[in-house]
Amino acid sequence: MTEAECVECGGTVALHDDLEIGEIVDCETCGAELEVVDVSPPVLDRAPELEEDWGE
Amino acid sequence: MTEAECVECGGTVALHDDLEIGEIVDCETCGAELEVVDVSPPVLDRAPELEEDWGE
Amino acid sequence: MSEDERSESSTTSGERSDPRVAVADGGTEQLTASVVGASGFAGGELCRLLTGHPDFELAQATSREYENKTLGYAHPNLRGVDLRFSSPEDLESVDVLFASTPHGVSMEHIDAFRDAAGTVVDLSADFRLNEAADYDEWYDGHVAPEHLADATYALPELGREKLEGADLIASGGCNATATMLALKPLVDSGVITPDDRVVADLKVGSSEGGAGGGAASSHPERSGVVRPYAPTGHRHEAEIQQELGLSLSFTVHAVDMTRGAAATCHAFPSERVTTGDLWGAYREAYDDEPFVRLVAGGGGVYRYPEPKAVAGTNYAEVGFELDPENGRVVAFSAIDNVMKGAAGQAVHAANVALGLEETAGLDFQGLHPVGSP
Amino acid sequence: MSEDERSESSTTSGERSDPRVAVADGGTEQLTASVVGASGFAGGELCRLLTGHPDFELAQATSREYENKTLGYAHPNLRGVDLRFSSPEDLESVDVLFASTPHGVSMEHIDAFRDAAGTVVDLSADFRLNEAADYDEWYDGHVAPEHLADATYALPELGREKLEGADLIASGGCNATATMLALKPLVDSGVITPDDRVVADLKVGSSEGGAGGGAASSHPERSGVVRPYAPTGHRHEAEIQQELGLSLSFTVHAVDMTRGAAATCHAFPSERVTTGDLWGAYREAYDDEPFVRLVAGGGGVYRYPEPKAVAGTNYAEVGFELDPENGRVVAFSAIDNVMKGAAGQAVHAANVALGLEETAGLDFQGLHPVGSP
Amino acid sequence: MSEDERSESSTTSGERSDPRVAVADGGTEQLTASVVGASGFAGGELCRLLTGHPDFELAQATSREYENKTLGYAHPNLRGVDLRFSSPEDLESVDVLFASTPHGVSMEHIDAFRDAAGTVVDLSADFRLNEAADYDEWYDGHVAPEHLADATYALPELGREKLEGADLIASGGCNATATMLALKPLVDSGVITPDDRVVADLKVGSSEGGAGGGAASSHPERSGVVRPYAPTGHRHEAEIQQELGLSLSFTVHAVDMTRGAAATCHAFPSERVTTGDLWGAYREAYDDEPFVRLVAGGGGVYRYPEPKAVAGTNYAEVGFELDPENGRVVAFSAIDNVMKGAAGQAVHAANVALGLEETAGLDFQGLHPVGSP
Amino acid sequence: MSEDERSESSTTSGERSDPRVAVADGGTEQLTASVVGASGFAGGELCRLLTGHPDFELAQATSREYENKTLGYAHPNLRGVDLRFSSPEDLESVDVLFASTPHGVSMEHIDAFRDAAGTVVDLSADFRLNEAADYDEWYDGHVAPEHLADATYALPELGREKLEGADLIASGGCNATATMLALKPLVDSGVITPDDRVVADLKVGSSEGGAGGGAASSHPERSGVVRPYAPTGHRHEAEIQQELGLSLSFTVHAVDMTRGAAATCHAFPSERVTTGDLWGAYREAYDDEPFVRLVAGGGGVYRYPEPKAVAGTNYAEVGFELDPENGRVVAFSAIDNVMKGAAGQAVHAANVALGLEETAGLDFQGLHPVGSP
Ligand SMILES: NC(=O)c1ccc[n+]([C@@H]2O[C@H](COP(=O)([O-])OP(=O)(O)OC[C@H]3O[C@@H](n4cnc5c(N)ncnc54)[C@H](OP(=O)(O)O)[C@@H]3O)[C@@H](O)[C@H]2O)c1
Ligand SMILES: NC(=O)c1ccc[n+]([C@@H]2O[C@H](COP(=O)([O-])OP(=O)(O)OC[C@H]3O[C@@H](n4cnc5c(N)ncnc54)[C@H](OP(=O)(O)O)[C@@H]3O)[C@@H](O)[C@H]2O)c1
Ligand SMILES: NC(=O)c1ccc[n+]([C@@H]2O[C@H](COP(=O)([O-])OP(=O)(O)OC[C@H]3O[C@@H](n4cnc5c(N)ncnc54)[C@H](OP(=O)(O)O)[C@@H]3O)[C@@H](O)[C@H]2O)c1
Ligand SMILES: NC(=O)c1ccc[n+]([C@@H]2O[C@H](COP(=O)([O-])OP(=O)(O)OC[C@H]3O[C@@H](n4cnc5c(N)ncnc54)[C@H](OP(=O)(O)O)[C@@H]3O)[C@@H](O)[C@H]2O)c1
Ligand SMILES: [Zn+2]
Ligand SMILES: [Zn+2]
């Protein structure tokens, strides 16, 4: 289990082992959707905003 | 702590010690409201129906 | 990953050793569990129950849609759980696998499931009925009928002995569970017989539809309804027929709650009974049941079973009333469809099957006051 | 104010002249109406309907609690109405008096009511049953049984002829109305007979309890319930027995809505019927009825009667389904208890009695979408 | 029927003749209207209003999904309407076309719409803002900016003169409408100026999301929420800025109702005001407004604006309270988002534009009691 | 009565032994607790929590109305608890007494309470404010001001050190709790200062009104509301002023839920901050807090605090959003008013005061899906 820092909130994001570039994970602290842009060491960036329909 | 039998469902009703005649207790099993008609030994009877307003 | 690798990677279930042993000798070792379909409603509840269970460790929770996201992404109440969804393709080897997928999925993957775990608990209808022919009649057939004979129906109140040591457990339908709990004492005591007429009129919440949704379950359309969604011919009739031997007139209504299933069963015994007879029958059936509360009459605001009084719990409230006019017995029950009707029943059955404390992990008592949970 | 003054102050009803004349000759003159019990739920709806009715002028609205306050004080939707509550002690002379008071009040004041108005429409149960003995059996007796023979049951779908010219009208019970509308076509067509078993399982909203309240109807306790509040022995059975000749097994549940009564009737005809027979019976009964909509099957989200689809209106949705397994007929109906079940039915009956356009003042079609109205 | 026949069959809209003439001379002839997007929530309400409107005949209602189905298929309250959905591809020539489609659709079809009808009322945001640049900033640009200068903002309370004779009308946003109605008297009277800080905190119902649905608006997820769905940056800020000249701090919450938008505006005037000043300002602004009810304090249960009191109606309740501690003015308003916030406002504006009775077709007073409509 | 007398009157905690010792040396001995006002909403939750708490035994639960009835009579979820209500006149000697009575009752009985128990936790406002003068300003004065100096405000997130060993604990107001949890990180980090303007707009459930009820809280009137019940001047402002040093603009709305309080705080820092600054402030404040979950943005259905996600739990969800337009910070929080806002906070504080495991008895995680709990 590796870790990386969330670019949004500074929290620690736990990452599984067979991480692949392009995967999307969410930050446990702030919930931001983060894209894996590098794997060794793992680097995360904010995932491109999916302008999701969210309610009203 | 004494006990008595519920006249409605036959369940056991636990009674506190300084029981008084005329007290109303409810049966733990069926919820019936029971009146203490005697204390030693304790005897319970169905309490007079209070035609309570209950909803619609 | 091969079968061998998988079983090796599991520290607790190695060599298919009886998992119950692990607990028996000291109680510190935990069983591992996985939930397939963990992003769904019943799956989310399984995750909540298993992470709070003294004897289980939640090793895996699958979701195709939310792969790699935290459990809290789909289930806000699980934000504190340090686990991410993984793919159902990569099943880990565990002691118990709970499958909480739509009908038809488990039967397709049952070999993989039983490979991955010594005990499989399935929440769908795929292993509830004994005969392949029943699946032709009530569902769209069965693709793995050879497992049907292995399967045990989960509802412990129908008989917990056969569950002990069971390795394929079929958790009951929520509406069937509610109905059978209301009627079982009448059947056992002979108050009603297979020939007597029984109408079961159910009122259920929107979570029965699962997390998927659809136009009819959008909030504006679904709010405030009393909607007859299965006026006749609900599939749960099949389980009830099998387990209780009764052929019912079944009608299910959607009402405005999220959780909950309430059954009102109108039964017409051929012989007159007294309220005392009924109390006898219900107490006989349920006095020793840890998850059944008898509620029939009495005073106060809550005099008969109500789903909101058991929301979030594994309890069933069961009660009855006798119609002095025509001898009709009205039998009520109320459960939380996602708990006693699904995830709670599944964990309860697993507890029994594995020899654990029967109520372990199921101690939540419910809330009061509570609105429309 | 003396009797004399009162009758003088009324321009239209003087000399007990037939009020229908006023309208017949030109339509510009309006009938005067008063509502006794106007601060209540049904009374408020009567005020709304009468102020929007082309042929009525609301002359008086009584309340003891809100005397001298504007109607909008109690009913926020009536803020635009320029009228204040007055005391029920000072009844004005009007053409029609609507009494919307709790059971027992009208029978006490019936002489004063009939004195004050040529036509009295009572919304309570006080004049629904034909025989004084029925009041002993189902209620707490009757203090003015001599008026019972004068009274006509209001529900026009049960026969509007007898309503024409009626001067004492007893508006039906809401749960009885819902049930009878569902079953009447089956009775009329002979599909069910008095000996057939019929279970009526109702789900109703909190406004049935009236504006009074009480612990069980406080928001925290009442929200989200599926509460069997009349498991057996609901008083409306008496009206149904009288009007339809059927002896039912009746169970009423409170569910989480404010308005609405939904009846699910499970009937077991002694002879098998087809869906075609049922359509025939229902169309025969209701094709000409302006306030009944047949809703049975079809597609879309709304396939069977639903109370929210008729909330605020005088419509009843009626439908059915045939259970192919056992020949059971499931008959559904849905109404707004305060409208078709009370104020709407009362105005409808008054329209018929007074020879007005039958649908006058009752044209609201209901809303979509609508939550839990 | 060919295009020619159709336009001939329309007596009023030929040659872009002023449709108001038809009504002026006698009032018996009706204007024809069509609704594009009639299967939607606002579209359904338009159909209800137009079929009940004394001066309109609903000629066409479009839906791609429900083409050829009856209106009642999508909208159960319209079961009595004898009209079927048709395709938006085949627009009939009518006097007034109401477009009730998602943002972006009207701007694409505006030429066809204006071709088909002398008066076009659009309910989307497509013609609300004056400048194409605003669409770049707040939306995704505009494809027909040449029409923007023709368009008139619909909300009559902001000025009905400019609406008279308007032929392209842009119905306001529901949240903007609620907010502006609360604040307008404060702006008009100078109590607040563009530099003053104003927080607008809104609570809205699920029908704002339209008939489409989605995971977040499924009943189990959407029930019971107090969900900040637009914590900052709601697009309606643009209209408010344009129409009131105020730059607000805007936050919108979804709450558990189907219909309704309630605005709580916290304003901090630079100079102290009295309650008397505020009553003056609000009465000045609204005393003559047929659809605004002032509700501020007083007694009883309903003392401030509440959406459920106006559900189904075109009314707005508006009120205020002065915070004696810090001079803050709390201004409230409550509307039905689908009515005053959409279909009702659109019909109201059309009435004004066409010289009809301003309140025609909008006379429903709302219900009491009413749950969560 | 002196400290000494008080400890002697305690029969169960023997010899003034520090009750914390009992647990420290082995963990088997339990502390005894009583609940005064146990038939109320907060009192019922206290009973639920204490009977499920590893370190407490519920010795007494008082009710005048339900004396001698089982706890389950008033609270259906406590049907399994073998205890009957007793009179508040006959207080037993216990380790901890929880008083959950209306404002004004505790101050009257505080001597008896402190006599009966070494530790008293009061849930009313009677001991929250430091100065008797504050009670004159915000309440109706105080009859036992000599105890005010002894009292410690319960909310552990505001500082748990001062709670350790406290023997008179004042549990915070529910709306104050929600508001302070949202704002505390902004205050601690200096993002907002006492001079900055802060609007707190709250939305709360019907259980805040207690079990008593009244016309405005009857189901038909209270359902579906967005009702401004405290437009200005809510008493909880006093606690917030005292504990956070902020003077707020406070407005409280009733919305349609039974449990829950959601605070939306609009703050206008004098200096611009970044989202990163805010995350820093909130993580600093709450990273080690066992009952605070940060929820701000991200994806999925649940992106900001929502009361239904914490219903039944002692958790608070806290989050924020930055308005890029004007630098406004919108801070959100959501709690269950009866739990984190009352009974849960009280037990949490008692845990801290008595040196128990801080989270003991408070492990319920909440439900998903859940409707309007
Ligand atoms: N809800 C109830 O009240 C209730 C009561 C009793 C029994 N049940 C039964 O429990 C089961 C689950 O019900 P639910 O309400 O939780 O449904 P649900 O919310 O729709 O969840 C279904 C879950 O299955 C997963 N899934 C779907 N197709 C799959 C596939 N082919 N392979 C692997 N995973 C798949 C879905 O996740 P992804 O798409 O992310 O993989 C989702 O997590 C059903 O069989 C239902 O009949 C439900
Ligand atoms: N609600 C329904 O769904 C429904 C349906 C069908 C029939 N009904 C029948 O309609 C009647 C009214 O029901 P409701 O729900 O509207 O009840 P409600 O809300 O309780 O109203 C009762 C009204 O009667 C007045 N009242 C009470 N006692 C009175 C007296 N002694 N003399 C004069 N006025 C008196 C009350 O006003 P003041 O105290 O201010 O004078 C109040 O306005 C009842 O008979 C009910 O059975 C109701
Ligand atoms: N709901 C409110 O509270 C509210 C308030 C103020 C303003 N509005 C505005 O009113 C408009 C309608 O809102 P709504 O809530 O009624 O939405 P809705 O329920 O989603 O309805 C949209 C309607 O538009 C039709 N439609 C969609 N795309 C179309 C296209 N390309 N061509 C022709 N028809 C199309 C749809 O029907 P088919 O797919 O069947 O053709 C449907 O009937 C929106 O612009 C909305 O912003 C709504
Ligand atoms: N509900 C909330 O959300 C909430 C949140 C924070 C704080 N609080 C505070 O917690 C306290 C309780 O609130 P609640 O909502 O639980 O109120 P509630 O439901 O009205 O309960 C009050 C309880 O106090 C008892 N009681 C009343 N007067 C009494 C007296 N003179 N002597 C002894 N017992 C008396 C009542 O029982 P009997 O009449 O049967 O004796 C009842 O059990 C209040 O101070 C409230 O401000 C409540
Ligand atoms: Zn983060
Ligand atoms: Zn008993």
Short mmCIF file of C-alpha atoms and ligand atoms in Angstrom, two decimals, chain F residues 36-43 62-66 88 99-103 105 109 123-125 128 171-174 207-212 337-338 341-342, ligand 4:
data_model
loop_
_atom_site.label_atom_id
_atom_site.label_comp_id
_atom_site.label_asym_id
_atom_site.label_seq_id
_atom_site.Cartn_x
_atom_site.Cartn_y
_atom_site.Cartn_z
CA VAL F 36 -34.54 12.43 34.23
CA GLY F 37 -37.02 13.28 31.48
CA ALA F 38 -36.65 9.83 29.94
CA SER F 39 -40.00 9.86 28.14
CA GLY F 40 -38.88 12.78 25.99
CA PHE F 41 -37.06 12.62 22.70
CA ALA F 42 -33.58 13.36 23.99
CA GLY F 43 -34.28 11.30 27.11
CA THR F 62 -38.06 9.05 35.06
CA SER F 63 -41.38 10.10 33.66
CA ARG F 64 -44.35 11.57 35.42
CA GLU F 65 -46.74 10.72 32.61
CA TYR F 66 -45.62 7.14 32.06
CA PRO F 88 -38.57 12.09 39.23
CA ALA F 99 -31.28 15.64 32.99
CA SER F 100 -33.24 15.96 29.80
CA THR F 101 -36.07 18.22 30.87
CA PRO F 102 -37.40 21.48 29.41
CA HIS F 103 -35.59 24.71 30.13
CA VAL F 105 -36.64 22.43 35.28
CA HIS F 109 -33.91 20.74 40.88
CA LEU F 123 -29.22 18.87 28.32
CA SER F 124 -31.23 22.02 28.73
CA ALA F 125 -29.95 25.57 28.44
CA ARG F 128 -24.84 26.71 29.34
CA SER F 171 -24.81 19.99 26.87
CA GLY F 172 -24.95 22.53 24.05
CA GLY F 173 -27.93 23.64 22.03
CA CYS F 174 -28.47 21.68 18.83
CA SER F 207 -37.89 16.55 16.84
CA GLU F 208 -36.30 19.80 17.97
CA GLY F 209 -39.69 20.66 19.34
CA GLY F 210 -39.69 17.73 21.74
CA ALA F 211 -42.35 15.12 22.29
CA GLY F 212 -44.97 17.64 23.33
CA ASN F 337 -30.15 17.27 16.67
CA VAL F 338 -31.16 14.56 19.15
CA GLY F 341 -27.07 18.02 19.27
CA ALA F 342 -28.27 16.48 22.53
N1 LIG G 4 -34.94 17.74 20.98
C1 LIG G 4 -33.79 18.29 20.68
O1 LIG G 4 -33.41 18.31 19.51
C2 LIG G 4 -32.90 18.88 21.72
C3 LIG G 4 -31.61 19.26 21.34
C4 LIG G 4 -30.77 19.85 22.28
C5 LIG G 4 -31.22 20.05 23.56
N2 LIG G 4 -32.49 19.70 23.90
C6 LIG G 4 -32.91 19.96 25.25
O2 LIG G 4 -33.12 18.73 25.92
C7 LIG G 4 -34.20 18.89 26.81
C8 LIG G 4 -35.24 17.83 26.48
O3 LIG G 4 -35.69 18.05 25.17
P1 LIG G 4 -36.70 17.04 24.47
O4 LIG G 4 -36.79 17.46 23.07
O5 LIG G 4 -36.32 15.65 24.78
O6 LIG G 4 -38.04 17.43 25.21
P2 LIG G 4 -39.35 16.56 25.46
O7 LIG G 4 -39.45 15.51 24.39
O8 LIG G 4 -40.43 17.52 25.64
O9 LIG G 4 -39.07 15.83 26.85
C9 LIG G 4 -39.04 16.48 28.09
C10 LIG G 4 -39.04 15.46 29.19
O10 LIG G 4 -38.99 16.13 30.44
C11 LIG G 4 -39.97 15.60 31.33
N3 LIG G 4 -40.40 16.71 32.16
C12 LIG G 4 -41.05 17.84 31.78
N4 LIG G 4 -41.23 18.66 32.83
C13 LIG G 4 -40.70 18.05 33.91
C14 LIG G 4 -40.59 18.38 35.28
N5 LIG G 4 -41.06 19.53 35.74
N6 LIG G 4 -39.99 17.51 36.11
C15 LIG G 4 -39.51 16.34 35.64
N7 LIG G 4 -39.59 15.95 34.35
C16 LIG G 4 -40.18 16.81 33.50
C17 LIG G 4 -41.04 15.02 30.46
O11 LIG G 4 -41.61 13.83 30.94
P3 LIG G 4 -42.87 13.64 31.88
O12 LIG G 4 -43.80 14.78 31.60
O13 LIG G 4 -43.43 12.31 31.51
O14 LIG G 4 -42.27 13.66 33.24
C18 LIG G 4 -40.24 14.58 29.24
O15 LIG G 4 -39.74 13.28 29.45
C19 LIG G 4 -34.71 20.31 26.66
O16 LIG G 4 -34.14 21.13 27.62
C20 LIG G 4 -34.22 20.69 25.31
O17 LIG G 4 -34.02 22.06 25.17
C21 LIG G 4 -33.32 19.09 23.01
#
